Amino acid sequence: MKTIKILVILLIIFFVSVIGATIVVFATGYPNDFENYREVINYEESKNIDGITHIDIDMSTGKLKVIPTDDEEMLITFKGEKITLQNKKNFSIDVRVEDETLKVIARTSHKGFQLFHWLRHAELVVHIPKTFDNNLTVTFSTGDVVVRDLTLDQFTFNGSTGDVDLLNLSVNDAIVNFSTGDIEATFKSGDVKMSLSTGEIDFVHLGQDFDIDISVKTGELSIKLPVDASFDIDAEVNVGSIAYDLPVSRTGTVGSKVVGHVGESGMNQVKLRVKTGEIEIERK
């Protein structure tokens, strides 16, 4: 009986909430005055990057593409539609230079209570000149990210949720931290450190000189390395399995752990860690 009473009370609360929200919607004239609550955003700006040593991109939600251009200036475009019941125009895109850093910030502010607020069809595209070969930082909350065909000194990526494609990147050093989702990454050169909490990583390195450190808490890690590359390998899965198609000269194996070297020892370092899941290692 107590359970039934609780369910009845919860249903009453639910229906009262729905009715109340409907009254608010019609009382504010939302259906009849939609344009007051709908903001279509079309933004485009070009920036000269002479003297810029660092590009910092920060986006809260949507789709982000960072791609090369043959032009001498960096082009930033944003398209999206923001809807909020309270008619608060709280989305902002800010492009500014601080010292030698060019910042691109596209974020939604959530100050105070906001009813029926969302940003949809949001896409930020940043065209970086091919001549730029310094540092790039990308910070992203929720959505999909593509960064491709760039040559950089330092690349840093921090993200929360979504799918990430890092394709055909040439770097000296890359650091990638991601929470939940899938990562597809192809690096032509450089040292790479990557961490993922939950999801899958499909990683390819095409270079001959590299140090690779990849960790996954829960999920799968697939890594492909050049067939003629030499490297020391230290791979371990706490709960799960390791599969590898490598001519490993093993110095030790304990459970789901492989420690040894492929080719000449001491050339490159590959460290792989998965707490729960699988590791698959191949030569490409």
Coordinates of C-alpha atoms in Angstrom, one line a residue:
M1 CA 0.0 0.0 0.0
K2 CA 2.8 2.4 0.9
T3 CA 4.4 1.8 -2.5
I4 CA 1.1 2.4 -4.3
K5 CA 0.7 5.7 -2.4
I6 CA 4.2 6.8 -3.3
L7 CA 3.6 6.1 -7.0
V8 CA 0.3 8.0 -7.0
I9 CA 2.0 11.0 -5.4
L10 CA 4.8 10.9 -7.9
L11 CA 2.3 10.7 -10.8
I12 CA 0.4 13.7 -9.4
I13 CA 3.6 15.7 -9.1
F14 CA 4.5 14.8 -12.6
F15 CA 1.2 15.8 -14.1
V16 CA 1.1 19.0 -12.1
S17 CA 4.6 19.9 -13.4
V18 CA 3.6 19.2 -17.0
I19 CA 0.5 21.4 -16.6
G20 CA 2.4 24.1 -14.9
A21 CA 5.1 24.2 -17.6
T22 CA 2.4 24.3 -20.3
I23 CA 0.7 27.3 -18.6
V24 CA 4.1 29.1 -18.4
V25 CA 4.8 28.4 -22.1
F26 CA 1.5 29.8 -23.2
A27 CA 1.4 32.6 -20.7
T28 CA 4.8 33.9 -22.0
G29 CA 3.5 33.7 -25.6
Y30 CA 6.3 31.4 -26.5
P31 CA 4.5 29.5 -29.3
N32 CA 3.1 32.8 -30.8
D33 CA 6.3 34.8 -30.5
F34 CA 8.9 32.2 -31.3
E35 CA 11.4 34.7 -32.7
N36 CA 11.8 36.4 -29.4
Y37 CA 13.2 33.2 -28.0
R38 CA 15.1 31.8 -31.0
E39 CA 18.5 33.1 -31.9
V40 CA 20.1 32.0 -35.2
I41 CA 23.9 32.5 -35.0
N42 CA 26.0 33.0 -38.1
Y43 CA 29.5 34.1 -37.3
E44 CA 32.6 34.5 -39.4
E45 CA 35.9 36.2 -38.7
S46 CA 39.4 36.1 -40.2
K47 CA 42.5 36.7 -38.0
N48 CA 46.0 37.4 -38.9
I49 CA 48.3 35.0 -37.1
D50 CA 51.6 36.7 -37.5
G51 CA 53.4 36.5 -34.2
I52 CA 51.0 33.9 -32.8
T53 CA 52.7 31.0 -31.1
H54 CA 49.6 29.3 -29.5
I55 CA 46.0 28.8 -30.7
D56 CA 43.6 28.0 -27.9
I57 CA 40.1 26.7 -28.9
D58 CA 37.4 26.3 -26.2
M59 CA 33.9 25.1 -27.1
S60 CA 31.1 23.9 -24.8
T61 CA 28.8 21.8 -27.0
G62 CA 28.2 20.9 -30.6
K63 CA 30.5 20.0 -33.5
L64 CA 34.1 21.2 -33.8
K65 CA 36.3 21.0 -36.8
V66 CA 39.9 22.2 -36.9
I67 CA 41.3 21.9 -40.4
P68 CA 44.1 23.4 -42.5
T69 CA 43.8 26.1 -45.1
D70 CA 46.1 27.4 -47.8
D71 CA 45.1 31.0 -46.8
E72 CA 47.5 33.2 -44.8
E73 CA 44.8 34.2 -42.3
M74 CA 42.9 31.9 -39.9
L75 CA 39.2 31.7 -40.6
I76 CA 36.6 31.0 -37.8
T77 CA 33.0 30.2 -38.7
F78 CA 30.2 29.3 -36.4
K79 CA 26.6 28.3 -37.2
G80 CA 24.0 27.4 -34.7
E81 CA 20.5 28.0 -33.2
K82 CA 19.9 28.9 -29.6
I83 CA 16.5 28.6 -28.0
T84 CA 15.6 29.7 -24.5
L85 CA 12.2 30.3 -22.9
Q86 CA 13.4 33.3 -20.9
N87 CA 14.7 35.3 -23.9
K88 CA 18.2 35.4 -22.5
K89 CA 20.8 35.7 -25.2
N90 CA 23.5 33.9 -23.2
F91 CA 25.6 32.3 -26.0
S92 CA 28.8 34.0 -26.9
I93 CA 31.7 33.5 -29.2
D94 CA 34.8 35.4 -28.5
V95 CA 38.0 35.7 -30.6
R96 CA 40.8 37.6 -29.1
V97 CA 44.6 37.8 -28.8
E98 CA 46.4 37.7 -25.5
D99 CA 50.1 38.1 -25.7
E100 CA 51.1 35.5 -28.4
T101 CA 48.0 33.4 -27.9
L102 CA 44.9 33.5 -30.2
K103 CA 41.8 32.4 -28.2
V104 CA 38.6 31.2 -29.8
I105 CA 35.9 30.7 -27.2
A106 CA 32.4 29.5 -28.1
R107 CA 30.4 28.8 -24.9
T108 CA 27.0 28.8 -23.4
S109 CA 26.6 30.7 -20.1
H110 CA 24.4 29.0 -17.5
K111 CA 24.0 31.8 -14.9
G112 CA 20.9 31.3 -12.9
F113 CA 17.9 29.1 -13.5
Q114 CA 17.1 28.6 -17.2
L115 CA 13.9 26.8 -18.4
F116 CA 13.8 25.1 -21.8
H117 CA 17.2 26.2 -22.9
W118 CA 19.3 24.5 -25.6
L119 CA 21.8 25.1 -28.4
R120 CA 21.3 23.0 -31.5
H121 CA 22.9 22.5 -34.9
A122 CA 26.0 24.2 -33.5
E123 CA 29.2 23.8 -35.5
L124 CA 32.4 25.7 -35.1
V125 CA 35.0 25.4 -37.9
V126 CA 38.5 26.8 -37.4
H127 CA 40.7 26.9 -40.5
I128 CA 44.3 27.1 -39.5
P129 CA 46.9 28.2 -42.1
K130 CA 49.3 25.4 -43.1
T131 CA 52.2 27.7 -42.3
F132 CA 51.3 27.6 -38.6
D133 CA 53.4 24.9 -36.9
N134 CA 53.4 26.0 -33.2
N135 CA 51.1 25.0 -30.4
L136 CA 47.4 24.1 -30.4
T137 CA 45.1 23.5 -27.4
V138 CA 41.5 22.3 -27.8
T139 CA 39.1 22.2 -24.8
F140 CA 35.7 20.6 -25.5
S141 CA 32.8 19.5 -23.4
T142 CA 30.1 17.6 -25.3
G143 CA 29.8 16.7 -29.0
D144 CA 32.0 15.6 -31.8
V145 CA 35.5 16.8 -32.7
V146 CA 37.6 16.5 -35.8
V147 CA 41.2 17.8 -35.9
R148 CA 43.1 16.7 -39.0
D149 CA 46.0 17.3 -41.4
L150 CA 48.0 19.7 -39.2
T151 CA 51.7 20.0 -38.4
L152 CA 52.3 21.2 -34.8
D153 CA 54.9 21.5 -32.1
Q154 CA 52.7 20.8 -29.1
F155 CA 49.1 19.6 -29.3
T156 CA 46.9 19.4 -26.2
F157 CA 43.3 18.1 -26.1
N158 CA 40.9 18.0 -23.1
G159 CA 37.4 16.7 -23.6
S160 CA 34.4 15.3 -21.7
T161 CA 31.9 13.4 -23.9
G162 CA 31.5 12.5 -27.5
D163 CA 33.5 11.2 -30.5
V164 CA 37.0 12.5 -31.3
D165 CA 38.9 12.1 -34.6
L166 CA 42.5 13.2 -34.6
L167 CA 43.7 12.4 -38.1
N168 CA 47.0 12.7 -39.9
L169 CA 48.7 14.9 -37.2
S170 CA 52.4 15.5 -37.2
V171 CA 53.6 16.7 -33.8
N172 CA 56.5 16.8 -31.5
D173 CA 54.4 16.1 -28.5
A174 CA 50.7 15.4 -28.0
I175 CA 48.7 15.1 -24.8
V176 CA 45.1 13.9 -25.1
N177 CA 42.7 13.6 -22.1
F178 CA 39.1 12.4 -22.6
S179 CA 36.4 11.2 -20.4
T180 CA 33.7 9.2 -22.2
G181 CA 33.5 8.3 -25.9
D182 CA 35.5 7.0 -28.8
I183 CA 38.8 8.2 -30.1
E184 CA 40.2 7.6 -33.5
A185 CA 43.8 8.9 -33.9
T186 CA 46.4 8.8 -36.6
F187 CA 49.8 10.4 -35.9
K188 CA 52.5 10.7 -38.5
S189 CA 55.1 11.6 -36.0
G190 CA 55.8 12.6 -32.4
D191 CA 55.4 11.5 -28.8
V192 CA 51.8 10.8 -27.7
K193 CA 50.3 10.6 -24.2
M194 CA 46.6 9.7 -24.2
S195 CA 44.1 8.8 -21.5
L196 CA 40.4 7.7 -21.7
S197 CA 38.1 6.9 -18.9
T198 CA 35.4 4.9 -20.7
G199 CA 35.2 4.0 -24.4
E200 CA 37.4 2.8 -27.2
I201 CA 40.7 4.0 -28.7
D202 CA 41.7 3.2 -32.3
F203 CA 45.3 4.5 -32.5
V204 CA 47.7 4.4 -35.4
H205 CA 51.3 5.8 -35.5
L206 CA 53.1 6.0 -38.8
G207 CA 56.4 7.4 -37.6
Q208 CA 59.7 5.8 -36.7
D209 CA 60.6 7.9 -33.6
F210 CA 58.0 8.0 -30.8
D211 CA 57.2 7.5 -27.2
I212 CA 53.6 6.3 -26.7
D213 CA 51.8 6.2 -23.4
I214 CA 48.1 5.3 -23.6
S215 CA 45.7 4.3 -20.7
V216 CA 42.1 3.3 -20.7
K217 CA 40.1 2.7 -17.5
T218 CA 37.2 0.7 -19.1
G219 CA 37.1 -0.2 -22.7
E220 CA 39.2 -1.3 -25.6
L221 CA 42.5 -0.1 -27.0
S222 CA 43.6 -1.0 -30.6
I223 CA 47.1 0.2 -31.6
K224 CA 48.9 -0.2 -34.9
L225 CA 52.6 0.6 -35.3
P226 CA 54.9 0.6 -38.4
V227 CA 56.1 -2.8 -39.4
D228 CA 59.7 -1.7 -39.5
A229 CA 59.7 0.3 -36.2
S230 CA 61.7 -0.8 -33.2
F231 CA 60.4 -0.2 -29.7
D232 CA 60.3 -1.5 -26.1
I233 CA 56.8 -2.5 -25.1
D234 CA 55.1 -2.6 -21.7
A235 CA 51.4 -3.5 -22.0
E236 CA 49.1 -4.7 -19.3
V237 CA 45.4 -5.3 -18.7
N238 CA 44.2 -5.8 -15.1
V239 CA 40.9 -7.5 -16.0
G240 CA 40.7 -8.6 -19.6
S241 CA 43.0 -9.8 -22.4
I242 CA 45.9 -8.8 -24.7
A243 CA 46.2 -9.9 -28.3
Y244 CA 49.2 -9.0 -30.3
D245 CA 50.7 -9.8 -33.7
L246 CA 54.3 -8.8 -33.0
P247 CA 57.7 -10.5 -33.0
V248 CA 58.2 -9.7 -29.3
S249 CA 61.4 -10.7 -27.6
R250 CA 59.7 -11.1 -24.2
T251 CA 61.5 -10.4 -21.0
G252 CA 58.5 -11.3 -18.9
T253 CA 54.8 -12.1 -19.0
V254 CA 52.5 -12.2 -16.0
G255 CA 48.8 -12.9 -16.7
S256 CA 47.6 -10.2 -19.1
K257 CA 50.9 -8.5 -19.3
V258 CA 53.6 -8.3 -22.0
V259 CA 57.0 -6.7 -21.5
G260 CA 59.7 -6.9 -24.1
H261 CA 61.0 -5.3 -27.3
V262 CA 60.4 -5.5 -31.0
G263 CA 63.4 -5.0 -33.1
E264 CA 66.3 -3.1 -31.5
S265 CA 65.8 -2.4 -27.8
G266 CA 66.0 1.2 -26.5
M267 CA 64.8 2.9 -29.6
N268 CA 61.2 3.9 -28.7
Q269 CA 58.9 3.3 -25.7
V270 CA 55.3 2.0 -25.9
K271 CA 53.4 1.8 -22.6
L272 CA 49.8 0.6 -22.7
R273 CA 47.4 0.2 -19.7
V274 CA 43.8 -0.9 -19.6
K275 CA 42.1 -1.6 -16.2
T276 CA 39.1 -3.4 -17.6
G277 CA 38.9 -4.4 -21.2
E278 CA 41.1 -5.4 -24.1
I279 CA 44.3 -4.4 -25.8
E280 CA 45.1 -5.3 -29.4
I281 CA 48.5 -4.6 -30.9
E282 CA 49.3 -4.9 -34.6
R283 CA 52.0 -3.8 -37.1
K284 CA 50.8 -1.7 -40.0

